[in-house]
PDB file of C-alpha atoms in Angstrom:
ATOM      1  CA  UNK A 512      47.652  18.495  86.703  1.00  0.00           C
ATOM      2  CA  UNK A 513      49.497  16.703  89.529  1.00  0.00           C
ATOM      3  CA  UNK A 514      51.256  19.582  91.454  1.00  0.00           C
ATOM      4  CA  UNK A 515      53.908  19.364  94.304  1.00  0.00           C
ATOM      5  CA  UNK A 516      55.001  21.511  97.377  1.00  0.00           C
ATOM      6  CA  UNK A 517      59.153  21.232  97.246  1.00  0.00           C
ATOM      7  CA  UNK A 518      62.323  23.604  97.091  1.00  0.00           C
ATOM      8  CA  UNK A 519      63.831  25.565  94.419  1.00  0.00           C
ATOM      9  CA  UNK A 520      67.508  26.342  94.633  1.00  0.00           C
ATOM     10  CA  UNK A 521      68.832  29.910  95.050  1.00  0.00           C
ATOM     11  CA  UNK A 522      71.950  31.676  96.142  1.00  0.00           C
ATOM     12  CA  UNK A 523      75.344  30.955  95.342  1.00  0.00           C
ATOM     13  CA  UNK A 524      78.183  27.913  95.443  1.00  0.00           C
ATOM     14  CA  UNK A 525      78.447  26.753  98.573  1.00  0.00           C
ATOM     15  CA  UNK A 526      75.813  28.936 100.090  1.00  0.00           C
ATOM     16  CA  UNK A 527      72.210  27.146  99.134  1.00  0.00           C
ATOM     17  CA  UNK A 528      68.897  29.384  99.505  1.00  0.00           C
ATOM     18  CA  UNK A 529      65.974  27.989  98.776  1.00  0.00           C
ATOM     19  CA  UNK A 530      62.287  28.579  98.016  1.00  0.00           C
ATOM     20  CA  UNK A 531      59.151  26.749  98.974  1.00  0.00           C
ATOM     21  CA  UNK A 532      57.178  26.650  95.978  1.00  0.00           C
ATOM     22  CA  UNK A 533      53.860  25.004  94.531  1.00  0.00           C
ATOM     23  CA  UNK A 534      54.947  23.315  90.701  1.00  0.00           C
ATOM     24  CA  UNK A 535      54.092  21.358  88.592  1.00  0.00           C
ATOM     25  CA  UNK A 536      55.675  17.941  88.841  1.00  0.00           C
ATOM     26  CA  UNK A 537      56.512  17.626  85.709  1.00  0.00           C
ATOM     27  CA  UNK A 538      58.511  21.261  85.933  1.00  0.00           C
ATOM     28  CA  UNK A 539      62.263  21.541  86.503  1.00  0.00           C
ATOM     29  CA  UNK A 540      63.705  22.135  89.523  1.00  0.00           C
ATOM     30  CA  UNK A 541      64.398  25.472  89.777  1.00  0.00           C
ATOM     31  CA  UNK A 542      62.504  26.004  86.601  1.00  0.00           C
ATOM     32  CA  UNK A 543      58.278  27.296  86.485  1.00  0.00           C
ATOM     33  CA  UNK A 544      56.162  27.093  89.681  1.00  0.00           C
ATOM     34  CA  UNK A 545      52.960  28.265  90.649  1.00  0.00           C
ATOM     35  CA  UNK A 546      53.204  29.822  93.686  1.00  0.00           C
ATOM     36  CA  UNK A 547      55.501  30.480  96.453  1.00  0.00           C
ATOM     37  CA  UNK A 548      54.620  29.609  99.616  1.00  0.00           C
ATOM     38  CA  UNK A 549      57.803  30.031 101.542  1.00  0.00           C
ATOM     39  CA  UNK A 550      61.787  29.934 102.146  1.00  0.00           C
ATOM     40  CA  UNK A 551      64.556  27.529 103.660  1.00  0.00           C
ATOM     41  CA  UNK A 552      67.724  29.350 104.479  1.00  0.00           C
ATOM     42  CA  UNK A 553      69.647  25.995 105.856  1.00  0.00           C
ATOM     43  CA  UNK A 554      72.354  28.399 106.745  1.00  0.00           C
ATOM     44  CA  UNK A 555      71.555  29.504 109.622  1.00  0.00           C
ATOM     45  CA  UNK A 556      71.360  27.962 112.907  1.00  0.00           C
ATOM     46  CA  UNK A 557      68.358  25.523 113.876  1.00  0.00           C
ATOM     47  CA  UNK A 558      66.932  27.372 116.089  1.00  0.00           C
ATOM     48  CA  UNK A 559      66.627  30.632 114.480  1.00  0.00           C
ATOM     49  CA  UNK A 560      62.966  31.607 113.317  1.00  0.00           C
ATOM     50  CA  UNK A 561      64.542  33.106 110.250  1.00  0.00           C
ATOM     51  CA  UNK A 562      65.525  29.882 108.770  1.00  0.00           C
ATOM     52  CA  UNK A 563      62.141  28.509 107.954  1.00  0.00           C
ATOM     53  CA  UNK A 564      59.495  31.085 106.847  1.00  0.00           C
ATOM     54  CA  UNK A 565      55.730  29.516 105.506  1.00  0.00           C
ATOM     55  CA  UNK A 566      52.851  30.966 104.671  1.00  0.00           C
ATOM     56  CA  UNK A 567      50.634  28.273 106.431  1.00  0.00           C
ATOM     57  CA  UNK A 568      47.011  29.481 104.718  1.00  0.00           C
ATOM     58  CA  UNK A 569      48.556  28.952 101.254  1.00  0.00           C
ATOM     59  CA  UNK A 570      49.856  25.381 102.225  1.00  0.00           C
ATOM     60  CA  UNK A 571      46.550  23.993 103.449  1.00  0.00           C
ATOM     61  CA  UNK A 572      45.061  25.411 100.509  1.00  0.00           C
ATOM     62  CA  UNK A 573      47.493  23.252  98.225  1.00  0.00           C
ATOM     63  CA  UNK A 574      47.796  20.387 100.560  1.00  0.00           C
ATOM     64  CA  UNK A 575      43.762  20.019 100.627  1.00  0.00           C
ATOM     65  CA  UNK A 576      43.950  21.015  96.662  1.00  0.00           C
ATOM     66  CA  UNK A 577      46.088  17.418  96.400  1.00  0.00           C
ATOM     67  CA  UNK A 578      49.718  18.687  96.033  1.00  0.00           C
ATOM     68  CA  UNK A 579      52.618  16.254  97.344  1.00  0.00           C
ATOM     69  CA  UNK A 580      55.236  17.504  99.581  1.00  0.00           C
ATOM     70  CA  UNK A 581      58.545  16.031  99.225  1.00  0.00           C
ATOM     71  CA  UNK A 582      60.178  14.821 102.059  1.00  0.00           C
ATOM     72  CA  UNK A 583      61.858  17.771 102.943  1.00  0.00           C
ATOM     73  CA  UNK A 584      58.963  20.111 102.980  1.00  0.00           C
ATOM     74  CA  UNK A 585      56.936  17.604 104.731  1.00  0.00           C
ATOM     75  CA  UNK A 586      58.450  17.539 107.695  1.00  0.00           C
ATOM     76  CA  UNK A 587      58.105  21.950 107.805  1.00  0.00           C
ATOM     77  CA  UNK A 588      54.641  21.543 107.041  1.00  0.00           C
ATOM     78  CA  UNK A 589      54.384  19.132 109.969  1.00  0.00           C
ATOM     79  CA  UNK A 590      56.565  21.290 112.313  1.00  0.00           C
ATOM     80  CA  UNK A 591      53.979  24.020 111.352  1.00  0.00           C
ATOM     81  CA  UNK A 592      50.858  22.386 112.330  1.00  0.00           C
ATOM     82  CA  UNK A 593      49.783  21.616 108.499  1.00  0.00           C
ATOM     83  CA  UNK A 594      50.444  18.322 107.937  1.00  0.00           C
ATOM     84  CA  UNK A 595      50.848  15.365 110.117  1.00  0.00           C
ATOM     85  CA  UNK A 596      54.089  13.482 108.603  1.00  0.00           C
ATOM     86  CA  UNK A 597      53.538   9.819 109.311  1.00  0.00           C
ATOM     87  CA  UNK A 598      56.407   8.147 111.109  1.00  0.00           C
ATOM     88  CA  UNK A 599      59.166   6.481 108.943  1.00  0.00           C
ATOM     89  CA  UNK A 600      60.522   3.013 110.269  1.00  0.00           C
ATOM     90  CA  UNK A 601      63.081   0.878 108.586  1.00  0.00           C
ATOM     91  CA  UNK A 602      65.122  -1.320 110.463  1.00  0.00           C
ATOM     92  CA  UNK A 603      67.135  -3.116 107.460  1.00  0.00           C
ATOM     93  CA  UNK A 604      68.609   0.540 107.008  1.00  0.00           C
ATOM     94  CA  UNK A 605      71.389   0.042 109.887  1.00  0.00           C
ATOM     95  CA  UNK A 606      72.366  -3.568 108.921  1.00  0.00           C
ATOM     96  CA  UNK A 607      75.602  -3.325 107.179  1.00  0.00           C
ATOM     97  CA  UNK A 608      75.963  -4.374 103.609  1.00  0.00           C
ATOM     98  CA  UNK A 609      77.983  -7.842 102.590  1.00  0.00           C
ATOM     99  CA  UNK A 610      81.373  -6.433 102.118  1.00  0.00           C
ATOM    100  CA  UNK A 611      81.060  -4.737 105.351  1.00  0.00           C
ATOM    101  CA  UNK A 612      80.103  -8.384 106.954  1.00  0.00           C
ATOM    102  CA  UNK A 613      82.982  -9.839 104.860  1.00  0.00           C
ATOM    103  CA  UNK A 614      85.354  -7.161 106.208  1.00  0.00           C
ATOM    104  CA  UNK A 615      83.960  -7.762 109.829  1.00  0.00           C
ATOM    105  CA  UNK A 616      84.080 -11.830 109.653  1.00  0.00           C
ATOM    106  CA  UNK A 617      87.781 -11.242 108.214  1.00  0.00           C
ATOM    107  CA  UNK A 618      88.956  -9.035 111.372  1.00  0.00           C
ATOM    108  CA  UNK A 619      87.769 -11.368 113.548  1.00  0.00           C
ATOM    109  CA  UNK A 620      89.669 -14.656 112.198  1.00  0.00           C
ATOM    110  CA  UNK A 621      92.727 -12.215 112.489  1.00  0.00           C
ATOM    111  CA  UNK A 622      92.044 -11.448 115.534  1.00  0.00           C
ATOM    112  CA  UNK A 623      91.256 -15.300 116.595  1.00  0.00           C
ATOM    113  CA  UNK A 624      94.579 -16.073 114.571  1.00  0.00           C
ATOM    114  CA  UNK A 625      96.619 -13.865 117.119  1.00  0.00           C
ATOM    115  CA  UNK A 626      95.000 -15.086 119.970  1.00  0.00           C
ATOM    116  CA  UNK A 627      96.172 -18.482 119.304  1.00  0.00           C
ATOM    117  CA  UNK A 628      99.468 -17.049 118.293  1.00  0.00           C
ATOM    118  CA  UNK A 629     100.578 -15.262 121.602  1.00  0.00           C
ATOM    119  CA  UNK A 630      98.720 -18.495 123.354  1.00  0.00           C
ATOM    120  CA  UNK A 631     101.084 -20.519 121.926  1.00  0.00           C
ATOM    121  CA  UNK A 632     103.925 -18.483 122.424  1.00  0.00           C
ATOM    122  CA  UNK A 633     103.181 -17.802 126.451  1.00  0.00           C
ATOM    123  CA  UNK A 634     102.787 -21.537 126.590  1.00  0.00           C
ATOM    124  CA  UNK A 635     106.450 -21.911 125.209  1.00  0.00           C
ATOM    125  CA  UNK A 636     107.118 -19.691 127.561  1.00  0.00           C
ATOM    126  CA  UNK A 637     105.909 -21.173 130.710  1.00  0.00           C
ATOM    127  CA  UNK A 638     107.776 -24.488 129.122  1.00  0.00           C
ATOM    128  CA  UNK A 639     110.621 -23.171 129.069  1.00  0.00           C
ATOM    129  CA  UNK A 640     110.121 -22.077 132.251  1.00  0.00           C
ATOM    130  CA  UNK A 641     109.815 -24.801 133.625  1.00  0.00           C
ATOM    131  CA  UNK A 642     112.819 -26.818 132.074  1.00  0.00           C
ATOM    132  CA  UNK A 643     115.816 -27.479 133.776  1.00  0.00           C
ATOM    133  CA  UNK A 644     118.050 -23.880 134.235  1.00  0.00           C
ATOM    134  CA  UNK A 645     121.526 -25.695 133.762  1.00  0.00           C
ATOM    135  CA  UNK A 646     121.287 -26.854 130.042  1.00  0.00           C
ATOM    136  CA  UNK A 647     120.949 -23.307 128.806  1.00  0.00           C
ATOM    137  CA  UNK A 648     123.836 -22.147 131.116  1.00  0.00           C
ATOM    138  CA  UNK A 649     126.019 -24.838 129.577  1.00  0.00           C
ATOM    139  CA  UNK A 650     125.493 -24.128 125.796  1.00  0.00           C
ATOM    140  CA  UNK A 651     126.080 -20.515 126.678  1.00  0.00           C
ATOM    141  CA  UNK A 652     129.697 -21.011 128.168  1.00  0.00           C
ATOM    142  CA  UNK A 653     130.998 -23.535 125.592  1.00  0.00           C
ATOM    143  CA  UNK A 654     129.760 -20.588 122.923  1.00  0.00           C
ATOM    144  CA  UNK A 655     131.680 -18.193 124.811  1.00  0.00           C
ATOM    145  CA  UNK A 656     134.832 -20.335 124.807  1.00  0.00           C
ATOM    146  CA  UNK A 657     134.461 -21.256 121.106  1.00  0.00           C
ATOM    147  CA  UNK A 658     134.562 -17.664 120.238  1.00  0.00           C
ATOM    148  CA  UNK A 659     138.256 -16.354 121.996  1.00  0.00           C
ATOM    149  CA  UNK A 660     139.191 -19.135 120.011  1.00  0.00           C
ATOM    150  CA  UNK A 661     137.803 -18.111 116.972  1.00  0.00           C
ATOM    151  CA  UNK A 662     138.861 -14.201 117.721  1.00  0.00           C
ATOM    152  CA  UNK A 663     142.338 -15.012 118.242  1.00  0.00           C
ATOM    153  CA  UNK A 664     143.759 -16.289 114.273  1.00  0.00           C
ATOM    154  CA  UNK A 665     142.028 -13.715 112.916  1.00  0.00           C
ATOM    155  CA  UNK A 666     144.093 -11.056 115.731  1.00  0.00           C
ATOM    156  CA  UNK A 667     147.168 -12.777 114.964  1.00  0.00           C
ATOM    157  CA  UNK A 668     146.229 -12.542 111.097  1.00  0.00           C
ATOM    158  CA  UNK A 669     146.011  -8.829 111.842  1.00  0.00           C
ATOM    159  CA  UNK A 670     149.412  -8.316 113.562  1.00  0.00           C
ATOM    160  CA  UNK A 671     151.433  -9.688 110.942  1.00  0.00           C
ATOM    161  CA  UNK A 672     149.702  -7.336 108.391  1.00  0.00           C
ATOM    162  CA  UNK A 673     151.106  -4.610 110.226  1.00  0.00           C
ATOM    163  CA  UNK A 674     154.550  -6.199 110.690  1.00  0.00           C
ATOM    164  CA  UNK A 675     155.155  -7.258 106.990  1.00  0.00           C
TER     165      UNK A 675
END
């Protein structure tokens, strides 16, 4: 019978309790085990000698009997002394996925895109900046002459409303 050393959920919604028991693999969760060898209250605070309570002689026992530990309870049984966990290592895990890339290659053309965009437009700038001052002046007071002009029939239109 292959057996395993894992947790079986207690306690209520939203406040997990759980038990360190010996099963058989093929049992449910929370279902038949063997023996209980311990509890996991993850509510309270790390450091608290409360939160994790194991019955070390019974874990060697099923550790050198062959049980598995799940992840979990592998790394209590190593904090206790029981069971050296082997150090995990997998570098592809922070390398984003390919929509992330996509995103990230997508941000950057925008970002290129306004670069060249407000490059172009301080170069303008700096042209017009450097072209003559008087041409500008000019087109500015014939605009302002054209417009009394253009003011004044529509004045004159208004005074003979109010006379007639």
């Amino acid at each position: 019978m292959a057996t395993s050393i894992r947790l079986s959920r207690g306690g209520s919604k939203k406040r997990p309790y759980y038990r360190i028991v010996v099963a058989d693999s093929r049992a449910p969760r929370d279902g038949k085990f063997i023996e209980r060898i311990g509890s996991y209250n993850p509510v309270l605070p790390k450091g608290d000698e409360k939160r994790v309570i194991l019955d070390t002689e019974r874990a060697k026992h099923w550790v050198a009997a062959g049980a598995q530990p799940t992840d979990r309870v592998a790394r209590f049984l190593d904090a206790a002394g029981v069971k050296e966990r082997p150090a995990r290592n997998n570098p592809n895990k922070a390398v984003p996925g390919q929509k992330a890339k996509d995103r990230a290659e997508d941000r950057a053309a925008k970002i290129a895109e306004a670069q060249e965009a407000a490059d172009a437009a301080r170069a303008a700038a700096e042209e017009a900046a450097k072209a003559p001052v008087e041409a500008p002046v000019v087109e500015e007071a014939a605009a302002a002459e054209e417009a009394p002009a253009a003011e004044a029939p529509a004045e004159e239109a208004a005074a003979e409303k109010t006379e007639g």
